[in-house]
Short mmCIF file of C-alpha atoms in Angstrom, two decimals:
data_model
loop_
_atom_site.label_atom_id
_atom_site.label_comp_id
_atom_site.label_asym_id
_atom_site.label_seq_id
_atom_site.Cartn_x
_atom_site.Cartn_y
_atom_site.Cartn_z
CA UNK A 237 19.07 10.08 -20.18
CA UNK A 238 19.38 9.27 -24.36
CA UNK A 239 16.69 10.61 -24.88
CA UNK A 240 17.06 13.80 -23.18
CA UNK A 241 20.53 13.85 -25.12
CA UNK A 242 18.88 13.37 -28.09
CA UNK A 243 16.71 16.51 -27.46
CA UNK A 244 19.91 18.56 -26.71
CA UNK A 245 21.81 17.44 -30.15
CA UNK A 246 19.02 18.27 -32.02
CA UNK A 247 18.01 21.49 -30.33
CA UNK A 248 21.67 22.14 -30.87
CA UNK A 249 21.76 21.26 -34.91
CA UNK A 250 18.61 23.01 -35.43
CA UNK A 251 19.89 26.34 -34.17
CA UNK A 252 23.23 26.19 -35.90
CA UNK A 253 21.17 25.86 -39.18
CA UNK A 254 18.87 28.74 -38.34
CA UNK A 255 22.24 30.76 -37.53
CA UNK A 256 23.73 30.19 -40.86
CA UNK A 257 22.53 32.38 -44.32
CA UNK A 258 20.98 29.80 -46.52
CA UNK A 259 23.78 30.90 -48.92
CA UNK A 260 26.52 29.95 -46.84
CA UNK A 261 25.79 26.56 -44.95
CA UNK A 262 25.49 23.89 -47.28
CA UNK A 263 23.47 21.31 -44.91
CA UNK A 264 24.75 18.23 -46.30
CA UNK A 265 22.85 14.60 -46.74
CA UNK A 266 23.88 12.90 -43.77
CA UNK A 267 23.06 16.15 -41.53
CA UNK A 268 19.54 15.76 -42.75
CA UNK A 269 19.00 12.08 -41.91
CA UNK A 270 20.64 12.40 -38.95
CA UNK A 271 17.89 15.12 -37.94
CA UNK A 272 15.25 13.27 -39.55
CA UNK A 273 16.46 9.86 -37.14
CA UNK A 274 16.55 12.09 -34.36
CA UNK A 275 13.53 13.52 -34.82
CA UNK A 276 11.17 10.19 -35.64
CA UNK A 277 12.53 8.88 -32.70
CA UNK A 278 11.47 12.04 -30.53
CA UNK A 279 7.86 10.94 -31.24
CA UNK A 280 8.09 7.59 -31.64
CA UNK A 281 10.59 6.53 -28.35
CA UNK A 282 8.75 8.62 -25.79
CA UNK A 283 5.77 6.86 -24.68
CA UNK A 284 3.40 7.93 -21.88
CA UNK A 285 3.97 5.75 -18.13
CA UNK A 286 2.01 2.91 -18.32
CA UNK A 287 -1.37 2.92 -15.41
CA UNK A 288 -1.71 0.56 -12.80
CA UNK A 289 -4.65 -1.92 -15.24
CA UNK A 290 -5.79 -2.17 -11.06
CA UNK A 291 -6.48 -5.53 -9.69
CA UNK A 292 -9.29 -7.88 -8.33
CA UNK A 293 -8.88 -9.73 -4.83
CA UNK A 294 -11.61 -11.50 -2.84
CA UNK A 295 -12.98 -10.35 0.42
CA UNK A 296 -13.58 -13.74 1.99
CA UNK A 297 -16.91 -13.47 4.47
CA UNK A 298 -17.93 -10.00 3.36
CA UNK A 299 -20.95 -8.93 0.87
CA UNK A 300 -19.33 -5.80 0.25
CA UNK A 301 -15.94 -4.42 -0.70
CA UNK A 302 -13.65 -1.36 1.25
CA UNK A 303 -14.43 1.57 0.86
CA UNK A 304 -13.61 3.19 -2.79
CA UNK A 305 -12.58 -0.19 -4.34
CA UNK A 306 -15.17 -1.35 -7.14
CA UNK A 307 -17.98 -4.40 -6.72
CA UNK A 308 -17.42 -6.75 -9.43
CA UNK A 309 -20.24 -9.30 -7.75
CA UNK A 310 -20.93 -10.25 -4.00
CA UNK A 311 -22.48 -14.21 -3.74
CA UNK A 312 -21.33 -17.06 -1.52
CA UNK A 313 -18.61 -19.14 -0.62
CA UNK A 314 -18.34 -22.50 -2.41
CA UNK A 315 -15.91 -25.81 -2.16
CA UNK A 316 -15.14 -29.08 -2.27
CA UNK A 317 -17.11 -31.40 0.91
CA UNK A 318 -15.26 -31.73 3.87
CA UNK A 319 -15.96 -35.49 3.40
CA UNK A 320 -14.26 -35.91 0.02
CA UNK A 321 -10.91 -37.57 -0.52
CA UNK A 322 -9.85 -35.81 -3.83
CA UNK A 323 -11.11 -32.99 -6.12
CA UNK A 324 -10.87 -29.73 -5.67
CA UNK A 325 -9.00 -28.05 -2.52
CA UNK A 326 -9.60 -24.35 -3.03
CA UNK A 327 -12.48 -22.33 -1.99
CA UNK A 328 -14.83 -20.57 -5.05
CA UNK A 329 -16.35 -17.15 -4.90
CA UNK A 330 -19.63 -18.21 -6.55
CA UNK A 331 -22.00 -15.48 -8.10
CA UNK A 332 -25.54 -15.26 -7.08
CA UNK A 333 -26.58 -14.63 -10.42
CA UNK A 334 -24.90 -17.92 -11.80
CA UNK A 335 -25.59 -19.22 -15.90
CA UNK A 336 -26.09 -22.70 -14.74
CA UNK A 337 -24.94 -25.87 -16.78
CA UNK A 338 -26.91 -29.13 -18.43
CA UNK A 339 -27.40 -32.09 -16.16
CA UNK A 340 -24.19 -34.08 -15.60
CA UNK A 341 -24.87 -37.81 -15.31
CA UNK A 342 -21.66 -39.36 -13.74
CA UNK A 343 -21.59 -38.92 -9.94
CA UNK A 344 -18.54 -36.30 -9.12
CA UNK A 345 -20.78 -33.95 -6.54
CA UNK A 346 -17.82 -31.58 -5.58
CA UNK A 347 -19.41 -27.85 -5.47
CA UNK A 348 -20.93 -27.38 -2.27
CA UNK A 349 -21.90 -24.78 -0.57
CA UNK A 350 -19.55 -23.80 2.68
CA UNK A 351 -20.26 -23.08 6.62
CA UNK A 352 -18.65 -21.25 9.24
CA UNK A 353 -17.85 -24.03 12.57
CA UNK A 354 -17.10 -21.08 14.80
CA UNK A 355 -18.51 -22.95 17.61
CA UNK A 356 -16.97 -21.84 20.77
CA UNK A 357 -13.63 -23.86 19.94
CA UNK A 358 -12.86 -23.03 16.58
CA UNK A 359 -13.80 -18.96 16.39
CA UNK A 360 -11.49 -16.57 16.23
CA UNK A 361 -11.12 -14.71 19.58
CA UNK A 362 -12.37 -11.40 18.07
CA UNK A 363 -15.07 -12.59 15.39
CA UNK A 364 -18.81 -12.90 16.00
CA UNK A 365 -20.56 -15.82 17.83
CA UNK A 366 -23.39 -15.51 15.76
CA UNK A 367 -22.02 -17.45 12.96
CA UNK A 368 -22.16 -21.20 13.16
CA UNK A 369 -23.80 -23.29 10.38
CA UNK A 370 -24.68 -20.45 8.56
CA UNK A 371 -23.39 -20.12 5.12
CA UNK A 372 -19.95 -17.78 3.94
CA UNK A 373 -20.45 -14.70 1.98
CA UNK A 374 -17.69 -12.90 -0.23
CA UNK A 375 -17.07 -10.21 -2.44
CA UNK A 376 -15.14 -9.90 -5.53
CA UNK A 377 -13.58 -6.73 -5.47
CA UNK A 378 -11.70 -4.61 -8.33
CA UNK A 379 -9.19 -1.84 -7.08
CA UNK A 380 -8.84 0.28 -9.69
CA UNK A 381 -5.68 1.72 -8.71
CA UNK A 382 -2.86 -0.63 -8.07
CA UNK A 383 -1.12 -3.27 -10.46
CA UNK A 384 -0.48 -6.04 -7.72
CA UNK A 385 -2.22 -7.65 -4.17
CA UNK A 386 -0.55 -9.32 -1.41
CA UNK A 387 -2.08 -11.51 1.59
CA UNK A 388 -0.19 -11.64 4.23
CA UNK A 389 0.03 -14.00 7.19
CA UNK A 390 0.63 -13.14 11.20
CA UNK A 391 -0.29 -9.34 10.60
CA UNK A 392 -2.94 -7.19 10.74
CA UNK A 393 -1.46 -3.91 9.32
CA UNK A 394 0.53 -3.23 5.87
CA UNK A 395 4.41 -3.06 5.57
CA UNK A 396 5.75 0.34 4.68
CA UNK A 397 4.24 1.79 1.41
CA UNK A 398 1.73 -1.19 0.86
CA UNK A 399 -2.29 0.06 0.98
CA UNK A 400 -4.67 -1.53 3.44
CA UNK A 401 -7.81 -3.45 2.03
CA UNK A 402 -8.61 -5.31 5.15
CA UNK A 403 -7.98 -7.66 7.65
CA UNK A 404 -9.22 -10.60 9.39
CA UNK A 405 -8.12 -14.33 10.08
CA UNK A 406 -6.67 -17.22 8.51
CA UNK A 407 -9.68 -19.82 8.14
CA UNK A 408 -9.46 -23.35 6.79
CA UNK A 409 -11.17 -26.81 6.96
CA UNK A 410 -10.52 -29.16 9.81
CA UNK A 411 -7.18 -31.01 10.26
CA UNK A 412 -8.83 -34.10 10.10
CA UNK A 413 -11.00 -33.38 6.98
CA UNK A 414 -10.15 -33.12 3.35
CA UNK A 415 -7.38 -30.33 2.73
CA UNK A 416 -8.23 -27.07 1.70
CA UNK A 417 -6.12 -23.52 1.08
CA UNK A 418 -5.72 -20.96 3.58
CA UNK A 419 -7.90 -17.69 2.96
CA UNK A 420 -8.17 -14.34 4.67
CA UNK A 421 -11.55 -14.22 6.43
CA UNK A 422 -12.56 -10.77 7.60
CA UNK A 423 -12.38 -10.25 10.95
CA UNK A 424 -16.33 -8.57 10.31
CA UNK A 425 -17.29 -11.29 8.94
CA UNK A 426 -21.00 -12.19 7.67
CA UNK A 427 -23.10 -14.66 7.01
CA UNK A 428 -25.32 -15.09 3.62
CA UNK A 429 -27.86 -15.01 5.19
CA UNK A 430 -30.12 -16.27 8.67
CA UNK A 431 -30.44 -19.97 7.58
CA UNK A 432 -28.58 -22.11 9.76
CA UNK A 433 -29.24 -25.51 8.63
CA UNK A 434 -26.02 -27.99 9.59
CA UNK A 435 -25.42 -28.96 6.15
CA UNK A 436 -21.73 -29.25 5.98
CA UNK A 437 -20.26 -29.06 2.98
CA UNK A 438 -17.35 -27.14 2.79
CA UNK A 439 -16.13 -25.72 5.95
CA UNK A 440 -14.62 -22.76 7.52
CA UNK A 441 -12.51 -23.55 11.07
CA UNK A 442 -10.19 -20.76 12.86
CA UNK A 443 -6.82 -22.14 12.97
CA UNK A 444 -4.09 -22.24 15.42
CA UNK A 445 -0.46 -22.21 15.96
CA UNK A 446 1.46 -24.79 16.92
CA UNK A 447 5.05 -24.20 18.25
CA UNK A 448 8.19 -26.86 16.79
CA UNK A 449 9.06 -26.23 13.33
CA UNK A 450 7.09 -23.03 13.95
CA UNK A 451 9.62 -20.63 15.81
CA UNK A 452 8.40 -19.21 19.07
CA UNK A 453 8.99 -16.64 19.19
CA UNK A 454 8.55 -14.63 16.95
CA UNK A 455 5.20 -16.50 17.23
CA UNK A 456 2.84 -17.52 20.00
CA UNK A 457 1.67 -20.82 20.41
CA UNK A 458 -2.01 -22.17 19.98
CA UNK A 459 -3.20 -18.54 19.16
CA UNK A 460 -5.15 -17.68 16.08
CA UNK A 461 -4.02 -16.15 13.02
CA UNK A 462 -4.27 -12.90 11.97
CA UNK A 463 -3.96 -11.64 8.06
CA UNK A 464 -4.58 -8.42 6.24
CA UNK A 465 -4.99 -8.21 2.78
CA UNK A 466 -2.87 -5.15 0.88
CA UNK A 467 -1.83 -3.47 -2.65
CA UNK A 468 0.30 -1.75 -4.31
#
């Protein structure tokens, strides 16, 4: 709004200028810098709408990103062992083209590599069976065209004027084991590859509701849980 008033004041002084005879409109000082205010602050005010810079989300148990959204690396799921009592809780996206480090003397072993236990208790009801003790995949992916990226829980579609990524299932390590964060696993999910060698390590369990605090409903009890991952 000012500064589409400033382009009507000064359209409007410039043309009362032009419709005076040099002779007979003495433009005084303060006319001048008033235009010449106006006028720096035409081209130096208005600045272009700022892009979405885009953002980068993971895409937990997939070697590949959507559709149209950018591959910054695919490699495989790392973490903290299920048999640790402190360190790290969150799950790592490690490259498979890693620049490793020196030898580290002091005995902290904490980066592991992680498995899916989607035996026939802990998989989520619409995920593949062929999963268990095989290692978790992920992609790093860069969407180019949106400034911010929200998981959400209990759904498996966007809210209004939100884009779909993808969706899957909220995965976690057992109750009973060392904690670890929530993440969105897709409901496609793959493995790195065939090996399927009961290591452990860090682990991936579906997880359930569980009625109480949790109100029900809305929610369902001992059910898994859904997620989608969107942006904006």
């Amino acid at each position: 709004m000012f500064l589409s008033y400033l382009v009507v004041v000064i359209s409007a002084n410039m043309m009362l200028i032009q419709s005076h005879d040099c002779n007979d409109y003495d433009r005084l000082a303060s006319d001048q810098s008033l235009i010449d205010m106006m006028t720096h602050c035409l081209h130096t005010c208005i600045k272009p709408a700022a892009s979405a810079s885009g953002v980068t989300y993971v895409r937990w148990g997939k070697k590949a990103c959507p559709k149209g959204v950018e591959l910054v690396y695919t490699g495989q799921v790392g973490g903290n062992s299920y048999s640790n009592k402190g360190g790290g809780v969150n799950y790592l996206c490690l490259p498979n083209d890693p620049e490793n480090g020196q030898t580290l003397s002091r005995d902290n072993d904490q980066l592991f590599g992680a498995e899916y236990q989607t035996g026939s208790y802990h998989k989520p009801s619409k995920m593949t069976s062929n999963l268990f003790n095989k290692e978790v995949t992920c992609a790093v992916c860069y969407q180019r065209k949106r400034s911010t990226v929200l998981m959400i829980p209990g759904r498996q579609t966007c809210y209004k004027g939100w884009t779909f990524e993808y969706t899957g299932y909220i995965m976690s390590d057992y109750k009973d084991y060392s904690s670890k964060e929530y993440v969105c696993v897709d409901k496609d999910a793959e493995a790195v590859d065939n090996k399927t060698g009961d290591e452990n390590g860090a682990l991936f369990y579906g997880v359930k509701t569980k009625c109480g605090s949790l109100r029900c409903p809305p929610y369902t009890n001992a059910v898994d849980v859904h997620c989608v991952v969107c942006t904006k």
